[in-house]
Tab-separated table of C-alpha atoms (C1' of nucleotides) in Angstrom:
chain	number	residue	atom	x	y	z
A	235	UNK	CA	150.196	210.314	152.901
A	236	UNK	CA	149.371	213.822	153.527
A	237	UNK	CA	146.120	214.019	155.038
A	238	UNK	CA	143.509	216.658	156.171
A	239	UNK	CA	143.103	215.752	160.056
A	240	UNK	CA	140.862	218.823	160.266
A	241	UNK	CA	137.852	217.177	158.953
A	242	UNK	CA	136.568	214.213	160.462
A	243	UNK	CA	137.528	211.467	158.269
A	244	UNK	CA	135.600	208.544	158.597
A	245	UNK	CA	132.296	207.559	158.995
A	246	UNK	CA	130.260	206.534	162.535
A	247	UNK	CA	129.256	203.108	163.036
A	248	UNK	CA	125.879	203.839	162.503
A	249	UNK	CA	126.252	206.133	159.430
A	250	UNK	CA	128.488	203.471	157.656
A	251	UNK	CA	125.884	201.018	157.698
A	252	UNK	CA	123.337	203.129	156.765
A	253	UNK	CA	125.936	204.278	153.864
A	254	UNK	CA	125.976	200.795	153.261
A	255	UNK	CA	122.649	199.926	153.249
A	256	UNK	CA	122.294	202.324	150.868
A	257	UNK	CA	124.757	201.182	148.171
A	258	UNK	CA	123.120	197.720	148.771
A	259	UNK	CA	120.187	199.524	147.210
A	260	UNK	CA	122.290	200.782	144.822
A	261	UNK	CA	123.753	197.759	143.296
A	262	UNK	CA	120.277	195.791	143.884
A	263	UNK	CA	117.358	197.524	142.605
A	264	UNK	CA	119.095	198.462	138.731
A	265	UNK	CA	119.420	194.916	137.836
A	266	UNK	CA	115.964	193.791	139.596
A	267	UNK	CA	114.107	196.294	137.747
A	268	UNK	CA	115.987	195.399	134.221
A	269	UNK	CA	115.616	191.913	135.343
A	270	UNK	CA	111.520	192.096	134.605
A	271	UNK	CA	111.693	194.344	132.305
A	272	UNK	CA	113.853	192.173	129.765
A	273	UNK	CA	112.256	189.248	130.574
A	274	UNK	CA	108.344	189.987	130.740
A	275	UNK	CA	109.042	192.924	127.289
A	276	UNK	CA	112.694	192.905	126.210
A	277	UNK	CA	113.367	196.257	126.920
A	278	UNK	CA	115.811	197.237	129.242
A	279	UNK	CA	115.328	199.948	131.539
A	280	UNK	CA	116.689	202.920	130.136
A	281	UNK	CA	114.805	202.149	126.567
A	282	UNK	CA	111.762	202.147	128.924
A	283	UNK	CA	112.303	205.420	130.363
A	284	UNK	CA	112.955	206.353	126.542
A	285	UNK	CA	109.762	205.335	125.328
A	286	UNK	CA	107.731	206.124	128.623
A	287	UNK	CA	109.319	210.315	128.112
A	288	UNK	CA	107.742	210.296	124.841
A	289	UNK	CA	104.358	208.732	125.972
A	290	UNK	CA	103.801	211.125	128.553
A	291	UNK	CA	104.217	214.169	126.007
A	292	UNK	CA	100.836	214.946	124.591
A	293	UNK	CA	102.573	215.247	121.622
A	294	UNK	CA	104.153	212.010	121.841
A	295	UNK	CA	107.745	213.509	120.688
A	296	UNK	CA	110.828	215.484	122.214
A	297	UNK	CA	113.859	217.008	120.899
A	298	UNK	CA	116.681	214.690	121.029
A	299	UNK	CA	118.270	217.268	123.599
A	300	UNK	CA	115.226	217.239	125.757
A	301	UNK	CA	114.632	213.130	126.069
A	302	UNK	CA	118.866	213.188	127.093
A	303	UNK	CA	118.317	215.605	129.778
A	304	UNK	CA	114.890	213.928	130.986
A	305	UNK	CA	116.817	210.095	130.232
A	306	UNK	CA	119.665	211.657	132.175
A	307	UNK	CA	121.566	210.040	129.217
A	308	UNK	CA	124.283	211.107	127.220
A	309	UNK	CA	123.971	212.332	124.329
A	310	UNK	CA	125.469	209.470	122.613
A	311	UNK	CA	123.927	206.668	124.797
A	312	UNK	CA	120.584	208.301	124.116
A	313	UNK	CA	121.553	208.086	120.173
A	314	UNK	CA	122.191	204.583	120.531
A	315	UNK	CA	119.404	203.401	122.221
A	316	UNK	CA	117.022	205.691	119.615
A	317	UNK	CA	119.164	203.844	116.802
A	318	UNK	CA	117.966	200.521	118.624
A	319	UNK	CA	114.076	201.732	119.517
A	320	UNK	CA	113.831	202.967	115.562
A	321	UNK	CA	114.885	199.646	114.435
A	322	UNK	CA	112.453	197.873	116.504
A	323	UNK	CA	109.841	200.352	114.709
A	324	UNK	CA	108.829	201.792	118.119
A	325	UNK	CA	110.097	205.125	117.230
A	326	UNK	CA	110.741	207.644	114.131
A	327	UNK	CA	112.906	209.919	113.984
A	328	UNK	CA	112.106	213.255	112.031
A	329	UNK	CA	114.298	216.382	111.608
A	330	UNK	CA	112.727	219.824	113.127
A	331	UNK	CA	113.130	222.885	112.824
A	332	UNK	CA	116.936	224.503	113.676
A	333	UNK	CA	119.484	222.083	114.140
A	334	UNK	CA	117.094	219.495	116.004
A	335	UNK	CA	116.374	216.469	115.702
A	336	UNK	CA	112.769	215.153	117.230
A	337	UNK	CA	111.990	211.431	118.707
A	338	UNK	CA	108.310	210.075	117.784
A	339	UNK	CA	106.716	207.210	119.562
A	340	UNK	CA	104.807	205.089	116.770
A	341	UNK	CA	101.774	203.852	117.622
A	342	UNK	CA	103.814	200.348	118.041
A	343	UNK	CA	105.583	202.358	120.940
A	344	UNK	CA	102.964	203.108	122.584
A	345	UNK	CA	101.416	199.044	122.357
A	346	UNK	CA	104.992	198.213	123.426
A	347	UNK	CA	104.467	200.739	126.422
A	348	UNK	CA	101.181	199.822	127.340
A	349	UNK	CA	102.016	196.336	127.747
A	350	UNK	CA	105.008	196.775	129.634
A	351	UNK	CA	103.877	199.282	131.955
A	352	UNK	CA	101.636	196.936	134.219
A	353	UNK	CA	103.793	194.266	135.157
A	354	UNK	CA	106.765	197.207	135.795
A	355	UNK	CA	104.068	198.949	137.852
A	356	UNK	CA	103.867	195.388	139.935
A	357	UNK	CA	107.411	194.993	140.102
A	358	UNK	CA	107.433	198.369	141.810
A	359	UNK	CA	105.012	197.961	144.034
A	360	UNK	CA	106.296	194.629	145.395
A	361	UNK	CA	110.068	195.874	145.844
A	362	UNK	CA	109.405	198.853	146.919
A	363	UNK	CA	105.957	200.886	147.924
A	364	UNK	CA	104.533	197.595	149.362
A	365	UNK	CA	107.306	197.279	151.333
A	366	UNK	CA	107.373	200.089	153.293
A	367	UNK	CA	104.938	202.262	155.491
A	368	UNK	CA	103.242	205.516	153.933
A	369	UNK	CA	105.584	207.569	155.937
A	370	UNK	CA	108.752	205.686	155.077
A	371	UNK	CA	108.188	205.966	151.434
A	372	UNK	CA	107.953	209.451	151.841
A	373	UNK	CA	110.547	209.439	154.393
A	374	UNK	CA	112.648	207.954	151.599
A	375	UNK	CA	111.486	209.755	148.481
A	376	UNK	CA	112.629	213.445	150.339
A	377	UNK	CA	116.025	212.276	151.252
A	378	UNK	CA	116.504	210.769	147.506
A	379	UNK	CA	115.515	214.807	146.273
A	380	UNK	CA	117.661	216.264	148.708
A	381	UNK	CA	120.902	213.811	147.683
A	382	UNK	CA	119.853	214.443	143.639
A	383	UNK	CA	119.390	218.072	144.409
A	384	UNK	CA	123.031	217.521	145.619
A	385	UNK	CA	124.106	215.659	142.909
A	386	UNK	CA	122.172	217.233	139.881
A	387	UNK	CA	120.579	220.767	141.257
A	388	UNK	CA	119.049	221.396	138.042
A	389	UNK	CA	116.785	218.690	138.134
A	390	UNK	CA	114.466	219.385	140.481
A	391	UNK	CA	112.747	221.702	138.210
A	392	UNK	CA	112.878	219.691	135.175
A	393	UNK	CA	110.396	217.115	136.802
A	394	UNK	CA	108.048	219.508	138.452
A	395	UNK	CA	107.641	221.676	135.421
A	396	UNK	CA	107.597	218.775	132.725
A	397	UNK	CA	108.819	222.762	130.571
A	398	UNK	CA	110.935	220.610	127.896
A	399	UNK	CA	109.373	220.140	124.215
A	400	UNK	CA	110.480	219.478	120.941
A	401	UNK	CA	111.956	221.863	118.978
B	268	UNK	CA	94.599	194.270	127.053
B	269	UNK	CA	92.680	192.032	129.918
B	270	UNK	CA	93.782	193.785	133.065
B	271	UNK	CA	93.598	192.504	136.191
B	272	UNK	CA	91.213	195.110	138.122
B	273	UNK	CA	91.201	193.609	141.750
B	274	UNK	CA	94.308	195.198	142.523
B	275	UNK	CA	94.972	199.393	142.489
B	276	UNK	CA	96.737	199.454	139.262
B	277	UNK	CA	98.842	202.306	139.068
B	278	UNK	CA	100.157	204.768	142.343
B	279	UNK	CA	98.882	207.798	143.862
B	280	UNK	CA	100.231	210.896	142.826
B	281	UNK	CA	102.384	210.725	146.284
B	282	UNK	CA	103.668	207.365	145.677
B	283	UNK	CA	104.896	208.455	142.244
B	284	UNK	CA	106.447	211.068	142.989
B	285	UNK	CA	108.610	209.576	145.383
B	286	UNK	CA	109.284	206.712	143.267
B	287	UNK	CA	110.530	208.834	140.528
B	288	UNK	CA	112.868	210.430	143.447
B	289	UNK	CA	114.017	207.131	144.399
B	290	UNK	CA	114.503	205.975	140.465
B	291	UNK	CA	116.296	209.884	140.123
B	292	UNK	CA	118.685	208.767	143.210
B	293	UNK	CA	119.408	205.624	141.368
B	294	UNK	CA	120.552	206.679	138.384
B	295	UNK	CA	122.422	209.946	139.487
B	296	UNK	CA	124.087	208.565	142.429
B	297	UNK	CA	126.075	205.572	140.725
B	298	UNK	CA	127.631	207.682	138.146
B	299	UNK	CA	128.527	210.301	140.825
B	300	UNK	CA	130.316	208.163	142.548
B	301	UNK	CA	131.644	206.357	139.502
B	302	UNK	CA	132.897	209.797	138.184
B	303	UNK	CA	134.643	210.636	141.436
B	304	UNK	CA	136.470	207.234	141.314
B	305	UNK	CA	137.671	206.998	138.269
B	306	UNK	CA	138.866	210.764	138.366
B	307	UNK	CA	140.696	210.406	141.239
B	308	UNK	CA	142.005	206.855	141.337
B	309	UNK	CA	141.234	205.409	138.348
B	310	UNK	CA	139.124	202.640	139.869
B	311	UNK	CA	135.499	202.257	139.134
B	312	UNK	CA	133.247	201.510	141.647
B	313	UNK	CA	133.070	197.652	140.804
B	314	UNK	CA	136.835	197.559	141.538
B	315	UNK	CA	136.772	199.091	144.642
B	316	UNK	CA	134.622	197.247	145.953
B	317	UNK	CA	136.845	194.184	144.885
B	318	UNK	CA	139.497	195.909	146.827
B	319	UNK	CA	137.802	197.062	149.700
B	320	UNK	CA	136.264	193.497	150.272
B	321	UNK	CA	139.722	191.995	150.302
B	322	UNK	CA	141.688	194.599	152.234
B	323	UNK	CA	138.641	194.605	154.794
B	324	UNK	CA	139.236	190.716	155.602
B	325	UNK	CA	142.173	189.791	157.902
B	326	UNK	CA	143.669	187.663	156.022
B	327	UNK	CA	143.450	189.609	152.689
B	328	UNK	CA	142.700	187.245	150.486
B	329	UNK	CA	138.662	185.277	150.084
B	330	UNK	CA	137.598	182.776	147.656
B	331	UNK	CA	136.004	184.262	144.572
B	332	UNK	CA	132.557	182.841	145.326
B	333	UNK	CA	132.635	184.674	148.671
B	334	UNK	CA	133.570	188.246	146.955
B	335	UNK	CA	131.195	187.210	144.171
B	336	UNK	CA	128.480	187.598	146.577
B	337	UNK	CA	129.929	190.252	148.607
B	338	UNK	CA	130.295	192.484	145.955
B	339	UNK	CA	127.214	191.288	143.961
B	340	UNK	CA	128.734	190.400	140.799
B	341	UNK	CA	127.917	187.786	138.861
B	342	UNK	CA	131.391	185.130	138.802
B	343	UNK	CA	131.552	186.468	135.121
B	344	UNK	CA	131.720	190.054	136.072
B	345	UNK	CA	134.119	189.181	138.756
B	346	UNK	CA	136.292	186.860	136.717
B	347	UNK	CA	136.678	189.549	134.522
B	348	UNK	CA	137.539	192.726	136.990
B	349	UNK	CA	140.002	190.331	139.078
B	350	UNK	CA	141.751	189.852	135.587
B	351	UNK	CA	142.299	193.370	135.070
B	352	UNK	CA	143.137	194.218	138.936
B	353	UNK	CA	145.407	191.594	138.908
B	354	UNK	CA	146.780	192.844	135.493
B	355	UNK	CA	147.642	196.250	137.422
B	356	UNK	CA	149.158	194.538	140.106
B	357	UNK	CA	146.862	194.917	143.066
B	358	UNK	CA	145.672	191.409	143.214
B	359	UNK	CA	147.056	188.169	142.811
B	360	UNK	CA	145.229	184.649	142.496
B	361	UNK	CA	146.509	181.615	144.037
B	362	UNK	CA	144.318	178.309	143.537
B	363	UNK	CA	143.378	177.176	147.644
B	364	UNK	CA	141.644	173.837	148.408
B	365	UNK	CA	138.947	172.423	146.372
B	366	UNK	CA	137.913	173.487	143.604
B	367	UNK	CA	138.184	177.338	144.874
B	368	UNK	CA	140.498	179.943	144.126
B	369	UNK	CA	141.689	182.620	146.317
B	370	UNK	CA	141.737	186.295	145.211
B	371	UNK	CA	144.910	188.580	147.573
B	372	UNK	CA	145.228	191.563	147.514
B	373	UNK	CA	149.054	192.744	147.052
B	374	UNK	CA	150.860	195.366	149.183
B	375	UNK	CA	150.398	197.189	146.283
B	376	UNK	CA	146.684	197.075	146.194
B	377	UNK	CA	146.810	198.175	149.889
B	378	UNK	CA	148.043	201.226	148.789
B	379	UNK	CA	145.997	201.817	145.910
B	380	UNK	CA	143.148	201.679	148.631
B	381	UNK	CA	144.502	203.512	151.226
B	382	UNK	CA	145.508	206.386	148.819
B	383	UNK	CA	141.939	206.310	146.826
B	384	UNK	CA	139.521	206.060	150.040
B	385	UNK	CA	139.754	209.444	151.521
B	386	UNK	CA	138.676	211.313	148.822
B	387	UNK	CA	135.696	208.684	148.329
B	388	UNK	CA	134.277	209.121	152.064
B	389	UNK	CA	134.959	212.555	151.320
B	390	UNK	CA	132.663	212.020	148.232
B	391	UNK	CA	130.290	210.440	150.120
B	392	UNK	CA	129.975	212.245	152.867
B	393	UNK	CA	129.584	215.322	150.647
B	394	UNK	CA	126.807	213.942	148.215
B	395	UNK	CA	124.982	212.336	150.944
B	396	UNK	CA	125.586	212.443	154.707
B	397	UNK	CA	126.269	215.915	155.005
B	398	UNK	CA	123.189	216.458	153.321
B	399	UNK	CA	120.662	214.985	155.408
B	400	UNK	CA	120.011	214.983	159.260
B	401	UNK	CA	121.092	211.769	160.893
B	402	UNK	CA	117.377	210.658	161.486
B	403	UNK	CA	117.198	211.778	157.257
B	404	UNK	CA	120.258	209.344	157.250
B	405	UNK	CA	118.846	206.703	159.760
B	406	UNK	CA	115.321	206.474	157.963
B	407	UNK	CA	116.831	206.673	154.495
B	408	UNK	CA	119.099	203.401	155.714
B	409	UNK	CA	116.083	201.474	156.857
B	410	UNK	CA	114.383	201.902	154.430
B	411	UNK	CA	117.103	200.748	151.975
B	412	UNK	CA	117.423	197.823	154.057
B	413	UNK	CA	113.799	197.378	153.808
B	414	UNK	CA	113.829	197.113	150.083
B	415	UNK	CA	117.087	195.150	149.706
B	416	UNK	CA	115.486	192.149	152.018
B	417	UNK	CA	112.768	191.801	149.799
B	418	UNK	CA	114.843	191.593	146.555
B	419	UNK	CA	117.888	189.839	147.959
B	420	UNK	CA	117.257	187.976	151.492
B	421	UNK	CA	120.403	186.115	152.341
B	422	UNK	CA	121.902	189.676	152.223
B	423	UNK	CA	121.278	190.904	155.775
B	424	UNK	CA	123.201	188.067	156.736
B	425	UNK	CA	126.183	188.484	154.416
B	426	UNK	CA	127.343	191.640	155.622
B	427	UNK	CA	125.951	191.672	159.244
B	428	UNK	CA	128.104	188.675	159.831
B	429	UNK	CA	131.045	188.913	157.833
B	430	UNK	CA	130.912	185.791	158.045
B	431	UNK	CA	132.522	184.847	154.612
B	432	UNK	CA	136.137	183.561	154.230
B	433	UNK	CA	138.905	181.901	151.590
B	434	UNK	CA	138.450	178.343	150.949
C	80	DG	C1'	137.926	152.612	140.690
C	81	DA	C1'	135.029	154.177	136.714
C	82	DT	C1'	130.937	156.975	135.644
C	83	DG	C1'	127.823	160.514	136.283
C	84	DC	C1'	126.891	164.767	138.505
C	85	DA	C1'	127.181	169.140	140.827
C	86	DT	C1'	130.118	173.041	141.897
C	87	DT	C1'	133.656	176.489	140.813
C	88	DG	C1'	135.693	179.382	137.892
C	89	DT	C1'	137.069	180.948	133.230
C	90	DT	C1'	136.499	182.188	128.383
C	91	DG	C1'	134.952	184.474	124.157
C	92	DA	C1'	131.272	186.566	121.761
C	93	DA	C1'	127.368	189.729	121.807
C	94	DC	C1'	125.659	193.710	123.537
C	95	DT	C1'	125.636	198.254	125.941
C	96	DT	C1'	127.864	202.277	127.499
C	97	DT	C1'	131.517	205.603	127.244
C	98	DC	C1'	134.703	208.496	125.078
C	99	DA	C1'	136.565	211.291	121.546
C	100	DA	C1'	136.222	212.717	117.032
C	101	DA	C1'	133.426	213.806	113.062
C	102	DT	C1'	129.337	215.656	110.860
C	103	DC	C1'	125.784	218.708	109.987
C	104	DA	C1'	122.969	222.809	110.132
C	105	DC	C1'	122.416	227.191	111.191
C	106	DA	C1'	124.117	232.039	112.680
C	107	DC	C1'	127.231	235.634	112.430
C	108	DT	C1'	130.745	238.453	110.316
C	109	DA	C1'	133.423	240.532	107.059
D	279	DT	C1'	128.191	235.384	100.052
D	280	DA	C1'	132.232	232.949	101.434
D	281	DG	C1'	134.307	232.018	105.890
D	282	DT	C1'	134.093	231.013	110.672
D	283	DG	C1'	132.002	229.641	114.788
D	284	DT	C1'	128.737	227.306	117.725
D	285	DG	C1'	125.564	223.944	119.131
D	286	DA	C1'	123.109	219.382	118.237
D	287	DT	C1'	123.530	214.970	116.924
D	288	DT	C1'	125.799	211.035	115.224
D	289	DT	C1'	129.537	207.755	114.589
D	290	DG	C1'	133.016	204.224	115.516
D	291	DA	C1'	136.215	202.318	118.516
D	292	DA	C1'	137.503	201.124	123.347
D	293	DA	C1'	136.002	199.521	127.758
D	294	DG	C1'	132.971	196.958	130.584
D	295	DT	C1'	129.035	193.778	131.387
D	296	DT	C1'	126.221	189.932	130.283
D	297	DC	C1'	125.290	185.613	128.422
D	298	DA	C1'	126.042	180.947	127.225
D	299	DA	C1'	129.208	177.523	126.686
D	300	DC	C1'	133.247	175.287	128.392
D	301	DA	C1'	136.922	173.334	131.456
D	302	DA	C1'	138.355	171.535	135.811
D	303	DT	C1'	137.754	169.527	140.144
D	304	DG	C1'	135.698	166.971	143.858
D	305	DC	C1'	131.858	163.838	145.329
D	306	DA	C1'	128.635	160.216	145.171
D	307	DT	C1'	127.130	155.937	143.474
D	308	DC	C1'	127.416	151.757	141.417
DNA sequence: GATGCATTGTTGAACTTTCAAATCACACTA
DNA sequence: TAGTGTGATTTGAAAGTTCAACAATGCATC
């Protein structure tokens, strides 16, 4: 009932359907991408992102702590999914030093990876970079940093440095 | 192992970067606005939209095929949500023409809305459009558009025309 | 006007994510 | 060195989504 009138409350017409656009992309591109990633490998996309975190690490493991933050999953999701990824034999887990806990890709990860990663790559490509002009792709990738620096201001860093490790 | 080699394979450093922004914005954004939702209203974003949908048409009610699309939910998903929305009061189903059912929303839904919206534009404007210029805004809206054509073409239709209704 | 067929919507089970509590290992203190 | 605290990870149950099968209804065709 009580409302601030000192603010303006509602949105333009032209920044409401760009707001909407937006969500469109929101509620569109998730399932499309887990849509060819379960069918062409079985994996959905967050066990991707998983196994892809540990691939990229020369050392091919991380510290349950630092794959949650890089997965931008929960603890507890991220436990899950390991549970799921270790009984598929695509990763080990082995306890570290201190209180962690590290996540290996096997070398059946990393077949599982490799042969996943082209036809992801495609998928990519054909929703999104092929679509659009050099300069709207970048257009798009710097307001997507400056909403997630918003939304998550820590991150930033944590791509650019790739700092995390095991433990 | 055989790769197709007639076609650039993986991105430019550019390109990935500002994919990983893009997959970044897609997986901090929905839980943002998720988070705000549920704290403040209870509602997740799914049933909002439900609500929204139906309190946006004149006649406050549509045919659950129409809001299936609308809110991109599979009938399943929808099914499901109307059950519990209509368990909390804020919708009610009446069987129309056909073989269709019509989803209302109550007086009491119409509140629920009109008390949880503020504080999601406020959300919204916060995370995103007070963030960016309005060409940041404009460009990061086509470009969304852009995207969403290519993965889901009737959908430029769907909302441009509003042309859905009950049955 | 009965039969087959397509469309609409629901249901229940399987699976994933979330949420809160429990576990475990180490560090610190008395 | 027993006791307490803190941080990392796991666990199990609740909530939500997906998936596949199942009504229910109208339409076409014979």
């Amino acid at each position: 009932m009580a409302e601030q009138t000192s603010e303006p409350l509602w949105l333009t017409d032209e920044q409401l359907r760009d707001w909407q656009s937006l969500m469109a992309l929101l509620m569109t591109m998730p399932p499309a991408l887990d849509a060819q990633l379960k069918r062409d490998s079985g994996l959905n996309s967050f066990e991707y992102h998983v196994l892809a975190g540990l691939n990229d690490h020369p050392s091919g493991r991380l510290g349950m702590s630092e794959l949650s933050a890089y997965t931008r999953g929960s603890p507890s999701r991220l436990s899950h999914a390991v549970g799921r990824l270790e009984r598929a034999g695509w990763i080990e887990r082995r306890s570290g030093e201190a209180r962690c806990v590290n996540a290996h890709i096997t070398e059946a990860g990393r077949r599982k990876l490799v042969e996943a990663a082209p036809a992801h790559v495609r998928e990519v490509r054909r929703l999104v970079v092929d679509r659009l002009t050099p300069e709207q792709l970048t257009a798009l990738g710097a307001a997507a940093r400056l909403v997630v620096a918003q939304i998550e201001p820590t991150w930033v860093d944590a791509i650019a440095h790739r700092t995390g490790g095991d433990c």
